[in-house]
Short mmCIF file of C-alpha atoms and ligand atoms in Angstrom, two decimals:
data_model
loop_
_atom_site.label_atom_id
_atom_site.label_comp_id
_atom_site.label_asym_id
_atom_site.label_seq_id
_atom_site.Cartn_x
_atom_site.Cartn_y
_atom_site.Cartn_z
CA UNK P 1270 95.60 39.61 30.58
CA UNK P 1271 92.18 39.49 32.19
CA UNK P 1272 90.75 42.68 33.63
CA UNK P 1273 88.41 43.56 36.44
CA UNK P 1274 85.56 45.58 34.92
CA UNK P 1275 82.85 47.63 36.63
CA UNK P 1276 79.69 48.83 34.87
CA UNK P 1277 77.52 51.43 36.58
CA UNK P 1278 74.03 50.68 35.23
CA UNK P 1279 71.95 53.58 33.99
CA UNK P 1280 68.38 53.21 35.23
CA UNK P 1281 65.35 55.28 34.32
CA UNK P 1282 61.91 54.90 35.90
CA UNK P 1283 63.03 51.64 37.48
CA UNK P 1284 64.11 50.11 34.14
CA UNK P 1285 67.58 49.51 32.77
CA UNK P 1286 68.36 51.78 29.86
CA UNK P 1287 69.76 50.13 26.73
CA UNK P 1288 73.05 51.88 27.26
CA UNK P 1289 73.55 49.85 30.46
CA UNK P 1290 73.42 46.67 28.34
CA UNK P 1291 75.75 48.25 25.78
CA UNK P 1292 78.21 49.01 28.62
CA UNK P 1293 78.04 45.34 29.65
CA UNK P 1294 78.92 44.33 26.07
CA UNK P 1295 81.89 46.72 26.08
CA UNK P 1296 82.81 45.48 29.56
CA UNK P 1297 82.76 41.84 28.47
CA UNK P 1298 85.07 42.64 25.57
CA UNK P 1299 87.41 44.69 27.78
CA UNK P 1300 87.49 42.09 30.59
CA UNK P 1301 89.28 39.53 28.38
CA UNK P 1302 87.88 36.73 30.50
CA UNK P 1303 88.04 38.68 33.78
CA UNK P 1304 85.09 39.52 36.02
CA UNK P 1305 82.41 41.97 34.90
CA UNK P 1306 80.67 43.54 37.88
CA UNK P 1307 77.54 45.64 37.43
CA UNK P 1308 76.45 48.13 40.08
CA UNK P 1309 72.83 49.20 40.28
CA UNK P 1310 71.44 51.84 42.62
CA UNK P 1311 68.05 52.35 44.24
CA UNK P 1312 65.35 50.36 45.97
CA UNK P 1313 64.29 48.65 42.71
CA UNK P 1314 67.86 47.54 41.95
CA UNK P 1315 67.28 43.93 43.00
CA UNK P 1316 64.63 43.50 40.31
CA UNK P 1317 67.22 44.33 37.66
CA UNK P 1318 69.79 41.74 38.69
CA UNK P 1319 68.46 39.00 36.42
CA UNK P 1320 68.57 41.13 33.29
CA UNK P 1321 72.05 42.40 34.14
CA UNK P 1322 73.31 38.82 34.46
CA UNK P 1323 71.61 37.71 31.22
CA UNK P 1324 73.39 40.53 29.39
CA UNK P 1325 76.92 39.87 30.70
CA UNK P 1326 77.32 40.69 34.42
CA UNK P 1327 79.17 38.02 36.41
CA UNK P 1328 78.55 39.84 39.66
CA UNK P 1329 75.97 42.47 40.61
CA UNK P 1330 76.31 44.92 43.48
CA UNK P 1331 73.00 46.42 44.54
CA UNK P 1332 73.05 49.61 46.58
CA UNK P 1333 69.42 49.65 47.68
CA UNK P 1334 69.15 53.06 49.38
CA UNK P 1335 65.86 54.79 48.46
CA UNK P 1336 67.83 58.09 48.32
CA UNK P 1337 69.24 56.67 45.07
CA UNK P 1338 65.85 56.11 43.41
CA UNK P 1339 66.22 59.44 41.62
CA UNK P 1340 69.52 60.77 40.40
CA UNK P 1341 71.19 63.48 42.44
CA UNK P 1342 74.86 64.32 42.02
CA UNK P 1343 75.82 64.08 45.70
CA UNK P 1344 74.10 60.77 46.41
CA UNK P 1345 75.26 59.04 43.23
CA UNK P 1346 78.77 60.39 43.64
CA UNK P 1347 79.06 58.94 47.13
CA UNK P 1348 77.60 55.57 46.16
CA UNK P 1349 79.62 55.32 42.92
CA UNK P 1350 82.86 56.19 44.76
CA UNK P 1351 82.14 53.56 47.39
CA UNK P 1352 81.51 50.88 44.76
CA UNK P 1353 84.70 51.77 42.88
CA UNK P 1354 86.71 51.57 46.11
CA UNK P 1355 85.19 48.18 46.88
CA UNK P 1356 85.59 46.61 43.40
CA UNK P 1357 88.96 48.24 42.64
CA UNK P 1358 88.35 47.83 38.88
CA UNK P 1359 90.82 48.24 36.05
CA UNK P 1360 88.10 49.64 33.78
CA UNK P 1361 84.78 51.34 34.51
CA UNK P 1362 81.98 51.93 31.99
CA UNK P 1363 78.84 53.98 32.23
CA UNK P 1364 76.53 55.66 29.73
CA UNK P 1365 77.27 59.06 28.23
CA UNK P 1366 73.86 60.16 29.43
CA UNK P 1367 72.89 63.13 31.58
CA UNK P 1368 73.68 61.08 34.68
CA UNK P 1369 76.93 59.53 33.41
CA UNK P 1370 78.18 62.88 32.16
CA UNK P 1371 77.52 64.48 35.51
CA UNK P 1372 78.83 61.93 37.98
CA UNK P 1373 81.76 60.37 36.08
CA UNK P 1374 84.19 63.31 35.96
CA UNK P 1375 83.54 63.94 39.64
CA UNK P 1376 84.41 60.37 40.59
CA UNK P 1377 87.39 60.29 38.21
CA UNK P 1378 88.79 63.52 39.65
CA UNK P 1379 88.27 62.51 43.26
CA UNK P 1380 89.84 59.07 42.82
CA UNK P 1381 92.54 60.27 40.42
CA UNK P 1382 91.35 57.97 37.63
CA UNK P 1383 91.91 58.59 33.91
CA UNK P 1384 88.73 59.34 32.01
CA UNK P 1385 87.63 59.19 28.37
CA UNK P 1386 84.14 60.42 27.56
CA UNK P 1387 81.56 59.95 24.81
CA UNK P 1388 83.17 56.82 23.33
CA UNK P 1389 81.60 55.38 20.21
CA UNK P 1390 83.73 52.24 20.08
CA UNK P 1391 86.01 50.15 22.27
CA UNK P 1392 88.39 47.61 20.75
CA UNK P 1393 91.22 45.44 21.91
CA UNK P 1394 94.51 45.64 19.99
CA UNK P 1395 97.72 44.00 21.18
CA UNK P 1396 96.30 43.64 24.68
CA UNK P 1397 95.44 47.33 24.83
CA UNK P 1398 92.03 48.92 25.00
CA UNK P 1399 91.51 51.52 22.29
CA UNK P 1400 88.67 54.00 22.73
CA UNK P 1401 87.18 55.91 19.78
CA UNK P 1402 85.55 59.28 20.45
CA UNK P 1403 84.46 62.25 18.33
CA UNK P 1404 86.38 65.52 18.26
CA UNK P 1405 85.70 68.91 16.61
CA UNK P 1406 81.94 68.53 17.09
CA UNK P 1407 81.90 65.15 15.35
CA UNK P 1408 83.93 66.19 12.27
CA UNK P 1409 86.67 63.71 13.14
CA UNK P 1410 87.28 60.76 15.44
CA UNK P 1411 90.28 60.13 17.64
CA UNK P 1412 91.49 56.81 19.05
CA UNK P 1413 92.87 56.87 22.58
CA UNK P 1414 94.72 54.35 24.72
CA UNK P 1415 95.90 54.64 28.31
CA UNK P 1416 99.45 53.81 29.36
CA UNK P 1417 98.54 52.79 32.88
CA UNK P 1418 96.04 53.07 35.72
CA UNK P 1419 92.31 52.68 36.08
CA UNK P 1420 90.18 53.95 33.20
CA UNK P 1421 86.67 55.38 33.41
CA UNK P 1422 84.84 55.57 30.07
CA UNK P 1423 81.40 56.91 29.24
CA UNK P 1424 79.77 55.29 26.19
CA UNK P 1425 77.55 57.10 23.72
CA UNK P 1426 74.21 55.25 23.51
CA UNK P 1427 73.36 53.19 20.39
CA UNK P 1428 76.93 52.60 19.23
CA UNK P 1429 78.04 49.32 20.74
CA UNK P 1430 75.48 46.54 20.31
CA UNK P 1431 74.32 44.75 23.47
CA UNK P 1432 75.12 41.03 23.74
CA UNK P 1433 72.44 38.47 22.96
CA UNK P 1434 70.60 37.68 26.20
CA UNK P 1435 71.78 34.41 27.74
CA UNK P 1436 69.07 33.34 30.16
CA UNK P 1437 71.20 30.51 31.53
CA UNK P 1438 73.55 33.01 33.17
CA UNK P 1439 73.13 34.02 36.78
CA UNK P 1440 75.33 36.50 38.58
CA UNK P 1441 76.66 36.52 42.12
CA UNK P 1442 74.65 39.19 43.94
CA UNK P 1443 75.78 41.35 46.79
CA UNK P 1444 74.06 44.19 48.64
CA UNK P 1445 76.20 47.10 49.65
CA UNK P 1446 75.07 49.49 52.35
CA UNK P 1447 76.18 53.03 51.68
CA UNK P 1448 75.43 55.54 54.38
CA UNK P 1449 74.24 58.79 52.82
CA UNK P 1450 74.11 61.39 55.58
CA UNK P 1451 71.21 63.80 55.00
CA UNK P 1452 73.45 66.84 55.45
CA UNK P 1453 75.78 65.59 52.69
CA UNK P 1454 72.99 65.69 50.10
CA UNK P 1455 72.54 69.24 48.90
CA UNK P 1456 69.59 68.49 46.64
CA UNK P 1457 66.46 66.45 47.17
CA UNK P 1458 64.23 65.35 44.27
CA UNK P 1459 60.63 65.62 45.43
CA UNK P 1460 58.89 64.80 42.19
CA UNK P 1461 59.72 64.14 38.54
CA UNK P 1462 57.23 65.61 36.09
CA UNK P 1463 57.59 64.33 32.56
CA UNK P 1464 55.92 65.85 29.55
CA UNK P 1465 53.03 63.82 28.17
CA UNK P 1466 54.74 63.73 24.76
CA UNK P 1467 57.75 61.91 26.23
CA UNK P 1468 57.23 58.69 24.27
CA UNK P 1469 60.32 57.09 22.82
CA UNK P 1470 63.51 58.24 24.55
CA UNK P 1471 65.25 60.50 22.01
CA UNK P 1472 68.84 59.55 22.85
CA UNK P 1473 68.14 55.81 22.58
CA UNK P 1474 65.56 55.86 19.76
CA UNK P 1475 66.17 53.63 16.73
CA UNK P 1476 64.36 56.11 14.47
CA UNK P 1477 64.32 59.90 14.90
CA UNK P 1478 62.18 62.33 12.87
CA UNK P 1479 63.47 65.86 13.31
CA UNK P 1480 61.93 69.17 12.40
CA UNK P 1481 63.69 72.45 11.72
CA UNK P 1482 62.66 76.01 11.14
CA UNK P 1483 61.08 74.74 7.92
CA UNK P 1484 58.12 73.34 9.92
CA UNK P 1485 57.17 77.01 10.41
CA UNK P 1486 55.02 76.62 13.57
CA UNK P 1487 54.18 74.43 16.54
CA UNK P 1488 51.37 72.89 14.47
CA UNK P 1489 53.91 72.21 11.72
CA UNK P 1490 55.31 69.41 13.89
CA UNK P 1491 52.00 67.51 13.64
CA UNK P 1492 52.82 65.65 10.37
CA UNK P 1493 56.18 64.67 11.90
CA UNK P 1494 54.41 63.36 15.03
CA UNK P 1495 52.08 61.29 12.85
CA UNK P 1496 54.98 59.76 10.94
CA UNK P 1497 56.78 59.10 14.24
CA UNK P 1498 53.75 57.26 15.60
CA UNK P 1499 53.56 55.01 12.56
CA UNK P 1500 57.30 54.22 12.73
CA UNK P 1501 57.60 54.01 16.53
CA UNK P 1502 60.07 56.88 16.32
CA UNK P 1503 61.06 59.78 18.57
CA UNK P 1504 60.63 63.39 17.44
CA UNK P 1505 63.61 65.74 17.60
CA UNK P 1506 64.33 69.27 16.44
CA UNK P 1507 67.00 71.71 15.37
CA UNK P 1508 67.83 74.65 17.54
CA UNK P 1509 66.28 76.84 14.87
CA UNK P 1510 62.91 75.22 15.59
CA UNK P 1511 63.42 75.45 19.37
CA UNK P 1512 64.52 79.11 19.23
CA UNK P 1513 61.46 79.93 17.12
CA UNK P 1514 59.26 78.49 19.88
CA UNK P 1515 57.89 75.66 17.72
CA UNK P 1516 58.91 73.02 20.27
CA UNK P 1517 60.55 72.38 23.60
CA UNK P 1518 64.34 72.65 24.02
CA UNK P 1519 64.25 69.08 25.35
CA UNK P 1520 63.96 68.01 21.68
CA UNK P 1521 67.04 69.90 20.49
CA UNK P 1522 69.65 67.81 18.72
CA UNK P 1523 73.16 69.07 18.14
CA UNK P 1524 76.26 70.47 19.72
CA UNK P 1525 74.34 72.15 22.51
CA UNK P 1526 71.50 69.63 22.54
CA UNK P 1527 71.24 65.86 22.54
CA UNK P 1528 73.50 63.56 20.55
CA UNK P 1529 71.64 60.79 18.74
CA UNK P 1530 72.86 57.78 16.76
CA UNK P 1531 69.69 56.12 15.48
CA UNK P 1532 69.44 53.57 12.68
CA UNK P 1533 67.36 56.10 10.73
CA UNK P 1534 67.33 59.92 11.04
CA UNK P 1535 64.83 61.87 8.96
CA UNK P 1536 65.61 65.61 8.87
CA UNK P 1537 62.64 67.72 7.77
CA UNK P 1538 63.15 71.40 6.96
CA UNK P 1539 66.62 71.50 8.56
CA UNK P 1540 69.42 73.32 6.72
CA UNK P 1541 72.27 71.23 8.17
CA UNK P 1542 74.34 73.72 10.17
CA UNK P 1543 77.57 72.25 11.59
CA UNK P 1544 76.18 72.53 15.13
CA UNK P 1545 73.17 70.40 14.16
CA UNK P 1546 75.32 67.83 12.36
CA UNK P 1547 77.39 67.43 15.55
CA UNK P 1548 74.37 65.78 17.14
CA UNK P 1549 73.20 63.46 14.35
CA UNK P 1550 75.82 62.89 11.66
CA UNK P 1551 76.70 59.46 13.11
CA UNK P 1552 73.19 58.18 12.44
CA UNK P 1553 73.36 55.02 10.37
CA UNK P 1554 71.01 56.18 7.59
CA UNK P 1555 70.14 59.85 7.10
CA UNK P 1556 67.21 61.04 5.01
CA UNK P 1557 66.87 64.77 4.35
CA UNK P 1558 63.73 66.52 3.16
CA UNK P 1559 64.33 70.12 2.14
CA UNK P 1560 62.96 72.54 -0.44
CA UNK P 1561 66.43 73.91 -1.15
CA UNK P 1562 68.57 71.55 -3.28
CA UNK P 1563 71.68 73.42 -2.06
CA UNK P 1564 70.95 72.83 1.66
CA UNK P 1565 74.05 71.48 3.44
CA UNK P 1566 72.05 68.71 5.09
CA UNK P 1567 72.19 66.90 1.73
CA UNK P 1568 75.99 66.60 2.06
CA UNK P 1569 75.57 64.15 4.97
CA UNK P 1570 72.34 62.52 3.75
CA UNK P 1571 72.21 58.98 2.34
CA UNK P 1572 68.87 59.81 0.70
CA UNK P 1573 67.72 63.30 -0.17
CA UNK P 1574 64.24 64.43 -1.12
CA UNK P 1575 64.02 67.93 -2.60
CA UNK P 1576 60.50 68.99 -1.83
CA UNK P 1577 58.04 70.55 0.56
CA UNK P 1578 57.98 68.64 3.84
CA UNK P 1579 54.24 69.29 4.19
CA UNK P 1580 53.70 67.26 1.00
CA UNK P 1581 56.45 64.65 1.45
CA UNK P 1582 55.97 63.70 5.13
CA UNK P 1583 52.23 62.84 4.85
CA UNK P 1584 52.99 60.76 1.74
CA UNK P 1585 55.62 58.81 3.70
CA UNK P 1586 53.16 58.31 6.57
CA UNK P 1587 50.54 56.91 4.18
CA UNK P 1588 53.05 54.55 2.57
CA UNK P 1589 54.42 53.28 5.91
CA UNK P 1590 50.85 52.71 7.15
CA UNK P 1591 50.37 50.28 4.25
CA UNK P 1592 53.58 48.37 5.05
P1 LIG Q 2307 67.38 77.13 9.07
O1 LIG Q 2307 68.85 77.23 8.95
O2 LIG Q 2307 66.59 78.39 8.98
O3 LIG Q 2307 66.88 76.11 7.94
C1 LIG Q 2307 65.56 75.87 7.67
C2 LIG Q 2307 65.56 74.95 6.43
O4 LIG Q 2307 64.22 74.57 6.15
C3 LIG Q 2307 66.10 75.60 5.17
O5 LIG Q 2307 67.15 74.79 4.64
C4 LIG Q 2307 64.90 75.65 4.21
O6 LIG Q 2307 65.28 75.41 2.85
C5 LIG Q 2307 64.05 74.51 4.73
N1 LIG Q 2307 62.62 74.66 4.49
C6 LIG Q 2307 61.83 75.74 4.69
N2 LIG Q 2307 60.53 75.45 4.41
C7 LIG Q 2307 60.51 74.14 4.01
C8 LIG Q 2307 59.48 73.25 3.60
N3 LIG Q 2307 58.19 73.63 3.58
N4 LIG Q 2307 59.82 72.00 3.26
C9 LIG Q 2307 61.13 71.56 3.28
N5 LIG Q 2307 62.14 72.39 3.66
C10 LIG Q 2307 61.83 73.64 4.04
N6 LIG Q 2307 71.63 74.16 16.02
C11 LIG Q 2307 71.13 72.94 16.25
O7 LIG Q 2307 70.29 72.42 15.51
N7 LIG Q 2307 71.55 72.25 17.36
C12 LIG Q 2307 72.47 72.74 18.23
O8 LIG Q 2307 72.80 72.07 19.22
C13 LIG Q 2307 73.01 74.03 17.96
N8 LIG Q 2307 73.94 74.55 18.78
C14 LIG Q 2307 74.49 75.75 18.45
C15 LIG Q 2307 75.55 76.27 19.25
C16 LIG Q 2307 76.11 77.48 18.90
C17 LIG Q 2307 77.22 77.99 19.75
C18 LIG Q 2307 75.65 78.19 17.81
C19 LIG Q 2307 76.29 79.50 17.43
C20 LIG Q 2307 74.62 77.72 17.03
C21 LIG Q 2307 74.02 76.50 17.36
N9 LIG Q 2307 72.98 75.99 16.59
C22 LIG Q 2307 72.53 74.73 16.85
C23 LIG Q 2307 72.29 76.79 15.55
C24 LIG Q 2307 72.73 76.47 14.13
O9 LIG Q 2307 73.87 77.24 13.80
C25 LIG Q 2307 71.60 76.79 13.14
O10 LIG Q 2307 71.25 78.15 13.30
C26 LIG Q 2307 70.36 75.95 13.32
O11 LIG Q 2307 70.70 74.58 13.33
C27 LIG Q 2307 69.41 76.22 12.14
O12 LIG Q 2307 68.22 75.51 12.32
P2 LIG Q 2307 67.36 75.06 11.06
O13 LIG Q 2307 68.20 74.23 10.16
O14 LIG Q 2307 66.12 74.48 11.58
O15 LIG Q 2307 66.96 76.46 10.43
#
């Protein structure tokens, strides 16, 4: 039976994030021939309509208020709620990103919608949607299905491949005016200051090079940065490295940091504590570099190199430069 699907597109710096396209792929599968509507917020929303339609949206609702150019909980909550009320979807998808994690439970609670978060897969079985999500900090996965009612699901980035772009597609476009009264917005973003090192987005990166306490200092991250530049990778870290002051907490991967699912994860000088594994063990290929052959990181690694990271990482950089 066809379903009415809504995708709330995750936008950063005026660009669609990959996870928005991944949500459209999940939405197309879940719709079973029904309509997939994408909603996009902010004054640059109209410029994103074409890409949304190429990647699976049949209909796009643009909410063009400039108050939605930067994420704030109150503004996005009001706009998201309004779009849900208008579309009356059976299923809603958005990214399991900082924004999706913040606004989704609020909307689900207010509209009395069932919610499943951090999904790594969505499949159809006997006309039912089955959602897969990690439990026990990623040690196991559970499959969930809903008996009835509207479902709101957040999708973990990098798990469901986006559809191939079909440039012949064009969506029906509608603008929706949402009145956001100034006194209903408790926060106002005046400026967003990003760190200069913010290159590849860690949560969507295809390759992540991570450093642990084994890098020994802030300067110890330099060889990792060089390898990352050659591979077009993002640099991450364990909490051990963050706590030691070697890097910013924005790089932390794990239970209390970011969750990443890259194609390749290279762990350098990381012991492999359960809390770190919770953030990276779903990576497709894991390479561990550690001096200690007994380090637990080797139990999840596809390839292990027992050695000093300060010798191994520069050698890898040299080899990849030649490739
Ligand atoms: P260590 O455990 O000290 O390991 C350093 C490793 O480097 C060792 O295995 C050593 O053999 C190796 N090494 C040293 N020198 C070299 C060298 N020259 N070359 C190669 N290898 C070398 N941790 C996270 O990462 N993310 C989280 O989100 C997180 N959340 C937590 C939440 C809670 C509630 C708690 C209690 C802990 C959390 N932790 C988290 C901390 C976690 O338990 C570990 O303490 C932390 O991951 C250890 O970091 P590490 O592996 O870098 O350091």
